[in-house]
């Protein structure tokens, strides 16, 4: 199929709108039964995952409309783009764990006690991170957020502002999970989560840029954030998602994430653009 030219940035509102239109109703329906998302049912689980994979499904559909089969192929090949320096794998796997280690040390210094640690063994966390990446669980989000949206936002706003804007949108996309029973975010502080997700978005954008747009590495980091949370931040009994009341580990996590984000934003904002570590097909993001 002939090249139809780059997809304009004006397609971004369509991408975001369609992603929300698919995800939010799917999640609310999946959580509508007694027990919420924990309720059994094959159809309920399928609909839940349709919502989870909506960013990727919408991104692939829009790419197919704008760039055809070649564009979709170029987008999906980034899922296997792993020829980068070892340090970026270490960064992807270890960044959030390092943040949590800092939380433990500061908590100890401030209170004289250690925070509550997860009972899951560290090697199981690493195994879950690797398995989640290999089976493509994070692809449902990363194809859309970092594969489709981030390159277009960067072209329009620059990487620093793009990573912040995408972080806010990414966090708001998760909002239903704060109201649906059975989710790990139910009743927790959404404003605090909004700040954390935005800071994580900045760090993932930094990794994305330094690895030449690799979605494999952003999937790995996304999986690590989900699976290496060895100091839980959940506040037991929380019921108001719009409160600022949260656990001390949650606030310390947010503070350290923003220390890292501030560093990455400063580097992104340098006058000289960051070099890509590997060539990227610019015909797709446009």
mmCIF file of N, CA and C in Angstrom, residues 79-180:
data_model
loop_
_atom_site.group_PDB
_atom_site.id
_atom_site.type_symbol
_atom_site.label_atom_id
_atom_site.label_comp_id
_atom_site.label_asym_id
_atom_site.label_seq_id
_atom_site.Cartn_x
_atom_site.Cartn_y
_atom_site.Cartn_z
ATOM 1 N N UNK A 79 8.033 -3.269 19.602
ATOM 2 C CA UNK A 79 7.855 -4.170 20.740
ATOM 3 C C UNK A 79 9.034 -5.113 20.898
ATOM 4 N N UNK A 80 9.801 -5.292 19.847
ATOM 5 C CA UNK A 80 10.938 -6.222 19.854
ATOM 6 C C UNK A 80 12.268 -5.484 19.708
ATOM 7 N N UNK A 81 12.246 -4.174 19.851
ATOM 8 C CA UNK A 81 13.453 -3.361 19.686
ATOM 9 C C UNK A 81 14.235 -3.368 20.990
ATOM 10 N N UNK A 82 15.129 -4.351 21.118
ATOM 11 C CA UNK A 82 15.848 -4.520 22.373
ATOM 12 C C UNK A 82 17.345 -4.413 22.271
ATOM 13 N N UNK A 83 17.875 -3.987 21.124
ATOM 14 C CA UNK A 83 19.318 -3.886 20.936
ATOM 15 C C UNK A 83 19.827 -2.565 21.502
ATOM 16 N N UNK A 84 19.816 -2.489 22.837
ATOM 17 C CA UNK A 84 20.272 -1.287 23.526
ATOM 18 C C UNK A 84 21.261 -1.692 24.611
ATOM 19 N N UNK A 85 21.953 -0.720 25.170
ATOM 20 C CA UNK A 85 22.956 -0.996 26.196
ATOM 21 C C UNK A 85 22.317 -1.643 27.433
ATOM 22 N N UNK A 86 23.091 -2.498 28.095
ATOM 23 C CA UNK A 86 22.611 -3.225 29.275
ATOM 24 C C UNK A 86 22.106 -2.274 30.362
ATOM 25 N N UNK A 87 22.713 -1.091 30.459
ATOM 26 C CA UNK A 87 22.326 -0.174 31.534
ATOM 27 C C UNK A 87 20.868 0.248 31.433
ATOM 28 N N UNK A 88 20.296 0.228 30.233
ATOM 29 C CA UNK A 88 18.901 0.627 30.103
ATOM 30 C C UNK A 88 17.969 -0.475 30.579
ATOM 31 N N UNK A 89 18.390 -1.727 30.465
ATOM 32 C CA UNK A 89 17.624 -2.812 31.071
ATOM 33 C C UNK A 89 17.674 -2.702 32.593
ATOM 34 N N UNK A 90 18.853 -2.399 33.119
ATOM 35 C CA UNK A 90 18.993 -2.226 34.569
ATOM 36 C C UNK A 90 18.129 -1.065 35.051
ATOM 37 N N UNK A 91 18.139 0.023 34.294
ATOM 38 C CA UNK A 91 17.316 1.181 34.647
ATOM 39 C C UNK A 91 15.839 0.810 34.638
ATOM 40 N N UNK A 92 15.402 0.126 33.585
ATOM 41 C CA UNK A 92 13.991 -0.225 33.452
ATOM 42 C C UNK A 92 13.516 -1.096 34.606
ATOM 43 N N UNK A 93 14.337 -2.079 34.983
ATOM 44 C CA UNK A 93 13.947 -3.011 36.037
ATOM 45 C C UNK A 93 14.141 -2.406 37.426
ATOM 46 N N UNK A 94 15.200 -1.613 37.594
ATOM 47 C CA UNK A 94 15.584 -1.192 38.936
ATOM 48 C C UNK A 94 15.139 0.181 39.386
ATOM 49 N N UNK A 95 14.608 1.014 38.474
ATOM 50 C CA UNK A 95 14.290 2.401 38.864
ATOM 51 C C UNK A 95 13.262 2.458 39.985
ATOM 52 N N UNK A 96 12.136 1.797 39.808
ATOM 53 C CA UNK A 96 11.080 1.886 40.813
ATOM 54 C C UNK A 96 11.494 1.189 42.102
ATOM 55 N N UNK A 97 12.224 0.086 41.987
ATOM 56 C CA UNK A 97 12.710 -0.602 43.184
ATOM 57 C C UNK A 97 13.664 0.301 43.970
ATOM 58 N N UNK A 98 14.479 1.082 43.259
ATOM 59 C CA UNK A 98 15.381 2.026 43.931
ATOM 60 C C UNK A 98 14.592 3.109 44.654
ATOM 61 N N UNK A 99 13.516 3.586 44.018
ATOM 62 C CA UNK A 99 12.638 4.559 44.672
ATOM 63 C C UNK A 99 12.086 3.970 45.961
ATOM 64 N N UNK A 100 11.619 2.739 45.908
ATOM 65 C CA UNK A 100 11.037 2.101 47.083
ATOM 66 C C UNK A 100 12.079 1.850 48.175
ATOM 67 N N UNK A 101 13.307 1.549 47.773
ATOM 68 C CA UNK A 101 14.378 1.399 48.751
ATOM 69 C C UNK A 101 14.618 2.731 49.462
ATOM 70 N N UNK A 102 14.611 3.827 48.708
ATOM 71 C CA UNK A 102 14.738 5.146 49.311
ATOM 72 C C UNK A 102 13.601 5.445 50.268
ATOM 73 N N UNK A 103 12.388 5.028 49.904
ATOM 74 C CA UNK A 103 11.230 5.209 50.786
ATOM 75 C C UNK A 103 11.466 4.502 52.115
ATOM 76 N N UNK A 104 11.981 3.274 52.060
ATOM 77 C CA UNK A 104 12.231 2.514 53.286
ATOM 78 C C UNK A 104 13.237 3.220 54.185
ATOM 79 N N UNK A 105 14.311 3.722 53.593
ATOM 80 C CA UNK A 105 15.356 4.380 54.385
ATOM 81 C C UNK A 105 14.860 5.685 54.996
ATOM 82 N N UNK A 106 14.128 6.475 54.233
ATOM 83 C CA UNK A 106 13.605 7.741 54.756
ATOM 84 C C UNK A 106 12.549 7.478 55.826
ATOM 85 N N UNK A 107 11.696 6.487 55.605
ATOM 86 C CA UNK A 107 10.687 6.124 56.597
ATOM 87 C C UNK A 107 11.361 5.741 57.914
ATOM 88 N N UNK A 108 12.417 4.973 57.816
ATOM 89 C CA UNK A 108 13.167 4.562 59.005
ATOM 90 C C UNK A 108 13.766 5.768 59.716
ATOM 91 N N UNK A 109 14.329 6.706 58.940
ATOM 92 C CA UNK A 109 14.950 7.893 59.521
ATOM 93 C C UNK A 109 13.918 8.806 60.182
ATOM 94 N N UNK A 110 12.728 8.904 59.579
ATOM 95 C CA UNK A 110 11.706 9.815 60.108
ATOM 96 C C UNK A 110 10.951 9.246 61.305
ATOM 97 N N UNK A 111 10.680 7.961 61.283
ATOM 98 C CA UNK A 111 9.803 7.366 62.300
ATOM 99 C C UNK A 111 10.517 6.433 63.261
ATOM 100 N N UNK A 112 11.710 6.021 62.907
ATOM 101 C CA UNK A 112 12.422 5.061 63.738
ATOM 102 C C UNK A 112 11.997 3.625 63.495
ATOM 103 N N UNK A 113 11.079 3.402 62.555
ATOM 104 C CA UNK A 113 10.614 2.055 62.224
ATOM 105 C C UNK A 113 10.643 1.866 60.711
ATOM 106 N N UNK A 114 10.715 0.611 60.316
ATOM 107 C CA UNK A 114 10.660 0.295 58.899
ATOM 108 C C UNK A 114 9.207 0.251 58.434
ATOM 109 N N UNK A 115 8.932 0.601 57.208
ATOM 110 C CA UNK A 115 7.568 0.458 56.695
ATOM 111 C C UNK A 115 7.218 -1.020 56.535
ATOM 112 N N UNK A 116 5.965 -1.300 56.300
ATOM 113 C CA UNK A 116 5.528 -2.675 56.058
ATOM 114 C C UNK A 116 6.015 -3.116 54.680
ATOM 115 N N UNK A 117 6.701 -4.240 54.647
ATOM 116 C CA UNK A 117 7.208 -4.773 53.384
ATOM 117 C C UNK A 117 6.282 -5.871 52.857
ATOM 118 N N UNK A 118 6.258 -6.014 51.555
ATOM 119 C CA UNK A 118 5.513 -7.097 50.940
ATOM 120 C C UNK A 118 6.131 -8.430 51.340
ATOM 121 N N UNK A 119 5.293 -9.454 51.456
ATOM 122 C CA UNK A 119 5.802 -10.783 51.814
ATOM 123 C C UNK A 119 6.273 -11.566 50.590
ATOM 124 N N UNK A 120 6.074 -11.012 49.406
ATOM 125 C CA UNK A 120 6.483 -11.702 48.182
ATOM 126 C C UNK A 120 7.992 -11.643 48.022
ATOM 127 N N UNK A 121 8.599 -12.749 47.678
ATOM 128 C CA UNK A 121 10.044 -12.824 47.512
ATOM 129 C C UNK A 121 10.490 -11.960 46.331
ATOM 130 N N UNK A 122 11.701 -11.381 46.463
ATOM 131 C CA UNK A 122 12.189 -10.462 45.434
ATOM 132 C C UNK A 122 12.342 -11.157 44.080
ATOM 133 N N UNK A 123 12.768 -12.438 44.120
ATOM 134 C CA UNK A 123 12.976 -13.125 42.844
ATOM 135 C C UNK A 123 11.649 -13.412 42.146
ATOM 136 N N UNK A 124 10.561 -13.536 42.911
ATOM 137 C CA UNK A 124 9.251 -13.693 42.293
ATOM 138 C C UNK A 124 8.800 -12.385 41.646
ATOM 139 N N UNK A 125 9.169 -11.260 42.255
ATOM 140 C CA UNK A 125 8.851 -9.966 41.661
ATOM 141 C C UNK A 125 9.573 -9.796 40.326
ATOM 142 N N UNK A 126 10.844 -10.183 40.300
ATOM 143 C CA UNK A 126 11.618 -10.092 39.059
ATOM 144 C C UNK A 126 11.041 -11.034 38.009
ATOM 145 N N UNK A 127 10.675 -12.246 38.438
ATOM 146 C CA UNK A 127 10.100 -13.209 37.504
ATOM 147 C C UNK A 127 8.774 -12.705 36.946
ATOM 148 N N UNK A 128 7.956 -12.104 37.809
ATOM 149 C CA UNK A 128 6.667 -11.564 37.355
ATOM 150 C C UNK A 128 6.875 -10.419 36.377
ATOM 151 N N UNK A 129 7.897 -9.600 36.616
ATOM 152 C CA UNK A 129 8.216 -8.500 35.709
ATOM 153 C C UNK A 129 8.615 -9.032 34.336
ATOM 154 N N UNK A 130 9.502 -10.025 34.327
ATOM 155 C CA UNK A 130 9.964 -10.596 33.058
ATOM 156 C C UNK A 130 8.822 -11.305 32.334
ATOM 157 N N UNK A 131 8.032 -12.084 33.064
ATOM 158 C CA UNK A 131 6.937 -12.824 32.434
ATOM 159 C C UNK A 131 5.891 -11.873 31.866
ATOM 160 N N UNK A 132 5.539 -10.844 32.642
ATOM 161 C CA UNK A 132 4.547 -9.877 32.179
ATOM 162 C C UNK A 132 5.003 -9.191 30.902
ATOM 163 N N UNK A 133 6.299 -8.912 30.809
ATOM 164 C CA UNK A 133 6.842 -8.273 29.610
ATOM 165 C C UNK A 133 6.825 -9.231 28.428
ATOM 166 N N UNK A 134 7.239 -10.471 28.659
ATOM 167 C CA UNK A 134 7.348 -11.438 27.570
ATOM 168 C C UNK A 134 5.991 -11.796 26.972
ATOM 169 N N UNK A 135 4.958 -11.881 27.798
ATOM 170 C CA UNK A 135 3.643 -12.247 27.268
ATOM 171 C C UNK A 135 2.881 -11.036 26.747
ATOM 172 N N UNK A 136 3.450 -9.847 26.913
ATOM 173 C CA UNK A 136 2.885 -8.662 26.292
ATOM 174 C C UNK A 136 1.743 -8.009 27.033
ATOM 175 N N UNK A 137 1.648 -8.223 28.359
ATOM 176 C CA UNK A 137 0.560 -7.607 29.119
ATOM 177 C C UNK A 137 0.609 -6.084 29.006
ATOM 178 N N UNK A 138 1.813 -5.517 29.129
ATOM 179 C CA UNK A 138 1.945 -4.059 29.058
ATOM 180 C C UNK A 138 1.802 -3.511 27.635
ATOM 181 N N UNK A 139 1.834 -4.394 26.644
ATOM 182 C CA UNK A 139 1.680 -3.927 25.265
ATOM 183 C C UNK A 139 0.336 -3.249 25.060
ATOM 184 N N UNK A 140 -0.675 -3.691 25.823
ATOM 185 C CA UNK A 140 -1.994 -3.085 25.698
ATOM 186 C C UNK A 140 -1.997 -1.599 25.949
ATOM 187 N N UNK A 141 -1.096 -1.147 26.811
ATOM 188 C CA UNK A 141 -0.976 0.279 27.086
ATOM 189 C C UNK A 141 0.159 0.917 26.289
ATOM 190 N N UNK A 142 1.311 0.268 26.269
ATOM 191 C CA UNK A 142 2.500 0.923 25.727
ATOM 192 C C UNK A 142 2.421 1.184 24.228
ATOM 193 N N UNK A 143 1.771 0.311 23.471
ATOM 194 C CA UNK A 143 1.603 0.577 22.037
ATOM 195 C C UNK A 143 0.868 1.891 21.837
ATOM 196 N N UNK A 144 -0.115 2.151 22.693
ATOM 197 C CA UNK A 144 -0.881 3.388 22.571
ATOM 198 C C UNK A 144 -0.189 4.587 23.158
ATOM 199 N N UNK A 145 0.217 4.487 24.432
ATOM 200 C CA UNK A 145 0.752 5.669 25.122
ATOM 201 C C UNK A 145 2.123 6.072 24.593
ATOM 202 N N UNK A 146 3.069 5.137 24.588
ATOM 203 C CA UNK A 146 4.423 5.483 24.167
ATOM 204 C C UNK A 146 4.690 5.173 22.697
ATOM 205 N N UNK A 147 3.920 4.273 22.092
ATOM 206 C CA UNK A 147 4.139 3.965 20.686
ATOM 207 C C UNK A 147 3.448 4.937 19.750
ATOM 208 N N UNK A 148 2.226 5.340 20.102
ATOM 209 C CA UNK A 148 1.449 6.216 19.221
ATOM 210 C C UNK A 148 1.422 7.665 19.726
ATOM 211 N N UNK A 149 1.056 7.866 20.988
ATOM 212 C CA UNK A 149 0.803 9.225 21.475
ATOM 213 C C UNK A 149 2.082 10.018 21.761
ATOM 214 N N UNK A 150 3.043 9.412 22.438
ATOM 215 C CA UNK A 150 4.226 10.171 22.867
ATOM 216 C C UNK A 150 5.014 10.761 21.700
ATOM 217 N N UNK A 151 5.290 10.023 20.616
ATOM 218 C CA UNK A 151 6.041 10.643 19.516
ATOM 219 C C UNK A 151 5.326 11.851 18.925
ATOM 220 N N UNK A 152 4.006 11.783 18.846
ATOM 221 C CA UNK A 152 3.245 12.892 18.275
ATOM 222 C C UNK A 152 3.202 14.081 19.242
ATOM 223 N N UNK A 153 3.068 13.795 20.517
ATOM 224 C CA UNK A 153 3.098 14.874 21.506
ATOM 225 C C UNK A 153 4.474 15.526 21.540
ATOM 226 N N UNK A 154 5.525 14.708 21.444
ATOM 227 C CA UNK A 154 6.881 15.266 21.453
ATOM 228 C C UNK A 154 7.092 16.190 20.258
ATOM 229 N N UNK A 155 6.604 15.779 19.090
ATOM 230 C CA UNK A 155 6.779 16.598 17.888
ATOM 231 C C UNK A 155 6.096 17.953 18.039
ATOM 232 N N UNK A 156 5.048 17.996 18.817
ATOM 233 C CA UNK A 156 4.282 19.231 18.961
ATOM 234 C C UNK A 156 4.725 20.076 20.151
ATOM 235 N N UNK A 157 5.078 19.411 21.275
ATOM 236 C CA UNK A 157 5.333 20.152 22.514
ATOM 237 C C UNK A 157 6.756 20.015 23.042
ATOM 238 N N UNK A 158 7.557 19.138 22.466
ATOM 239 C CA UNK A 158 8.843 18.822 23.052
ATOM 240 C C UNK A 158 8.687 17.689 24.050
ATOM 241 N N UNK A 159 9.766 16.971 24.315
ATOM 242 C CA UNK A 159 9.675 15.762 25.132
ATOM 243 C C UNK A 159 9.260 16.053 26.565
ATOM 244 N N UNK A 160 9.775 17.120 27.164
ATOM 245 C CA UNK A 160 9.465 17.409 28.568
ATOM 246 C C UNK A 160 7.969 17.637 28.764
ATOM 247 N N UNK A 161 7.412 18.560 28.005
ATOM 248 C CA UNK A 161 5.982 18.843 28.161
ATOM 249 C C UNK A 161 5.127 17.668 27.704
ATOM 250 N N UNK A 162 5.585 16.954 26.684
ATOM 251 C CA UNK A 162 4.845 15.789 26.208
ATOM 252 C C UNK A 162 4.747 14.721 27.290
ATOM 253 N N UNK A 163 5.849 14.487 28.003
ATOM 254 C CA UNK A 163 5.846 13.456 29.042
ATOM 255 C C UNK A 163 4.934 13.843 30.197
ATOM 256 N N UNK A 164 4.859 15.129 30.515
ATOM 257 C CA UNK A 164 3.969 15.595 31.582
ATOM 258 C C UNK A 164 2.509 15.487 31.162
ATOM 259 N N UNK A 165 2.212 15.951 29.961
ATOM 260 C CA UNK A 165 0.835 15.905 29.476
ATOM 261 C C UNK A 165 0.344 14.469 29.354
ATOM 262 N N UNK A 166 1.182 13.611 28.809
ATOM 263 C CA UNK A 166 0.790 12.213 28.665
ATOM 264 C C UNK A 166 0.592 11.576 30.038
ATOM 265 N N UNK A 167 1.420 11.957 31.004
ATOM 266 C CA UNK A 167 1.272 11.417 32.355
ATOM 267 C C UNK A 167 -0.071 11.751 32.965
ATOM 268 N N UNK A 168 -0.534 12.976 32.777
ATOM 269 C CA UNK A 168 -1.832 13.383 33.303
ATOM 270 C C UNK A 168 -2.947 12.579 32.631
ATOM 271 N N UNK A 169 -2.880 12.465 31.304
ATOM 272 C CA UNK A 169 -3.907 11.717 30.575
ATOM 273 C C UNK A 169 -3.886 10.246 30.975
ATOM 274 N N UNK A 170 -2.716 9.696 31.099
ATOM 275 C CA UNK A 170 -2.534 8.299 31.501
ATOM 276 C C UNK A 170 -3.159 8.051 32.875
ATOM 277 N N UNK A 171 -2.926 8.968 33.806
ATOM 278 C CA UNK A 171 -3.491 8.825 35.152
ATOM 279 C C UNK A 171 -5.018 8.909 35.124
ATOM 280 N N UNK A 172 -5.546 9.889 34.401
ATOM 281 C CA UNK A 172 -7.006 10.062 34.341
ATOM 282 C C UNK A 172 -7.659 8.854 33.692
ATOM 283 N N UNK A 173 -6.991 8.239 32.743
ATOM 284 C CA UNK A 173 -7.512 7.017 32.110
ATOM 285 C C UNK A 173 -7.786 5.938 33.157
ATOM 286 N N UNK A 174 -7.002 5.894 34.240
ATOM 287 C CA UNK A 174 -7.173 4.901 35.297
ATOM 288 C C UNK A 174 -8.266 5.270 36.301
ATOM 289 N N UNK A 175 -8.864 6.440 36.176
ATOM 290 C CA UNK A 175 -9.776 6.953 37.204
ATOM 291 C C UNK A 175 -10.891 5.981 37.591
ATOM 292 N N UNK A 176 -11.552 5.280 36.672
ATOM 293 C CA UNK A 176 -12.624 4.364 37.097
ATOM 294 C C UNK A 176 -12.178 3.344 38.131
ATOM 295 N N UNK A 177 -10.920 2.945 38.095
ATOM 296 C CA UNK A 177 -10.438 1.915 39.009
ATOM 297 C C UNK A 177 -10.441 2.377 40.458
ATOM 298 N N UNK A 178 -10.579 3.677 40.686
ATOM 299 C CA UNK A 178 -10.646 4.207 42.053
ATOM 300 C C UNK A 178 -12.060 4.133 42.622
ATOM 301 N N UNK A 179 -13.017 3.800 41.774
ATOM 302 C CA UNK A 179 -14.418 3.748 42.195
ATOM 303 C C UNK A 179 -15.024 2.352 42.075
ATOM 304 N N UNK A 180 -14.336 1.437 41.406
ATOM 305 C CA UNK A 180 -14.868 0.100 41.169
ATOM 306 C C UNK A 180 -14.321 -0.849 42.221
#
